[in-house]
Amino acid sequence: MMTSTLLSLMLLFVSPEPVKEEKINIHDAVAQNLVTVNATSNGDYSGKSIVLNISPKVKSKYLIVVPAGTHFISEESSEQDIFVVEDQVLALTSSEGEDYTVEGFCSQYSNAAPDNGSGFKLALTKNENLAKLSKYMNGKGFSEDVKQNAIWSVSDKKSVSNIFDYEDENNTKVKDLRSYVCELTKLENVWYNTATTRTLTPERQIETTPTVITGKLEYKVEKPGKMSLSVYKANGELVREIFKDVAINNVGETSFNFKGKVQGWEKGGYVVKVKIDQKEIHSQAFEV
């Protein structure tokens, strides 16, 4: 009995304490020489686009936080920097180091998409407006497309017409984000949304193609008549008649949900015009 008790005490004495997982910001972990970090591209420019190899330099387990506002600065001046708008927590449990794929988004639209294996330097952004944007967006669960378009509006002054929810154009959370981006950038919060497709050229340049314009036309009908709705170029050239000579019997404030396919259209300014008995009563401009 005594032998069994002594054995139990010995086992208890020699059993190591469990290693606690310590939560630490990746920038602090590097600065304190606790880990080494190597950041490379997986060839993408939006979404899960950065591969981090993290190796511990001391024996411990960490929860490594890649915070919103982190900027991966490309080692190639012709390639894009990648920006983070969402905190991401990585569990570092191996003493040999581990690879993690983290989410980040292009913040230099005119530069080439990073090639597979291209390197990055880890930093916190020096762009004040991007830092504010990441603080606003963090934890709100925006889609990858919304995140990317919001970043481009801040970093490259791209139109906010691309910042909308494709499945729910009345999504108030996304509308509030769009308004916030306009406050930061002083860009116009235009009346329309632009659906787009994106492709990469052989030179890895991003090409964004507008496909559909949607939005609400709001106007006042002062007398009954036959209404027409058409799209013109900014120079007055007719592009398309949406409908013509539709009888309107009611007067007053009214609205119309506009939707038009624009894929293949020449880039530039266009105008939607509402006419009653061939007299223009309202117009709203948009860009393709």
XYZ file of N, CA, C and O in Angstrom, residues 2 11 18-19 31 35 39 50-51 64 67 102 108 118-119 145 158 162 170 176 192 272 275 279:
96
model
N 1.945 1.189 0.855
C 2.843 2.332 0.935
C 3.595 2.523 -0.365
O 3.817 3.631 -0.836
N 4.891 10.115 -9.472
C 4.327 10.437 -10.773
C 3.749 11.845 -10.768
O 3.889 12.605 -11.735
N 0.859 21.585 -17.757
C 0.473 21.849 -19.146
C 0.925 23.244 -19.578
O 0.885 24.196 -18.796
N 1.397 23.325 -20.818
C 1.842 24.607 -21.359
C 0.626 25.426 -21.750
O -0.211 24.974 -22.525
N 8.623 41.591 -32.436
C 9.444 42.605 -31.771
C 10.128 42.049 -30.519
O 11.256 42.430 -30.196
N 9.009 34.852 -32.002
C 8.757 34.061 -33.209
C 9.461 34.716 -34.394
O 9.805 35.907 -34.356
N 6.393 35.841 -44.699
C 5.123 36.041 -45.404
C 5.335 35.968 -46.910
O 6.188 36.673 -47.454
N -2.412 35.283 -48.333
C -1.089 35.367 -47.739
C -0.776 34.087 -46.956
O -1.596 33.630 -46.153
N 0.408 33.529 -47.201
C 0.862 32.358 -46.446
C 1.909 32.818 -45.437
O 2.927 33.415 -45.813
N -1.495 33.377 -31.900
C -0.945 34.536 -32.601
C -2.086 35.307 -33.255
O -2.838 34.752 -34.058
N -3.703 41.256 -36.454
C -4.782 42.222 -36.209
C -5.219 42.965 -37.467
O -4.432 43.137 -38.414
N -3.777 33.281 -44.464
C -4.601 34.316 -43.837
C -5.238 35.196 -44.905
O -4.794 35.257 -46.053
N -3.477 48.251 -53.755
C -2.840 49.030 -54.829
C -3.377 48.511 -56.162
O -2.738 47.706 -56.829
N 5.926 35.291 -54.023
C 6.449 36.635 -53.787
C 6.432 36.948 -52.294
O 5.528 36.544 -51.567
N 7.455 37.694 -51.842
C 7.615 37.953 -50.424
C 7.024 39.278 -49.977
O 6.855 40.210 -50.777
N -16.024 40.295 -51.125
C -16.173 41.262 -52.208
C -16.387 42.674 -51.660
O -15.798 43.641 -52.157
N -11.483 54.411 -55.909
C -12.446 53.765 -56.793
C -13.869 54.094 -56.344
O -14.136 54.250 -55.153
N -19.425 50.154 -56.228
C -19.146 48.721 -56.122
C -19.360 48.173 -54.719
O -19.345 46.958 -54.521
N -30.448 46.171 -50.140
C -30.929 47.007 -49.040
C -30.241 46.686 -47.718
O -30.672 47.149 -46.660
N -24.283 51.395 -44.541
C -23.604 52.220 -43.547
C -22.097 52.253 -43.805
O -21.454 53.306 -43.641
N -26.425 54.712 -57.583
C -26.505 53.405 -58.239
C -25.450 52.442 -57.698
O -24.460 52.834 -57.056
N -29.515 58.461 -67.424
C -30.869 57.902 -67.557
C -31.841 59.077 -67.568
O -31.801 59.925 -66.677
N -38.943 60.895 -69.554
C -39.682 61.889 -70.330
C -41.185 61.616 -70.254
O -41.605 60.457 -70.218
N -41.107 65.253 -73.240
C -40.468 66.338 -72.505
C -39.739 65.746 -71.296
O -40.324 65.046 -70.478
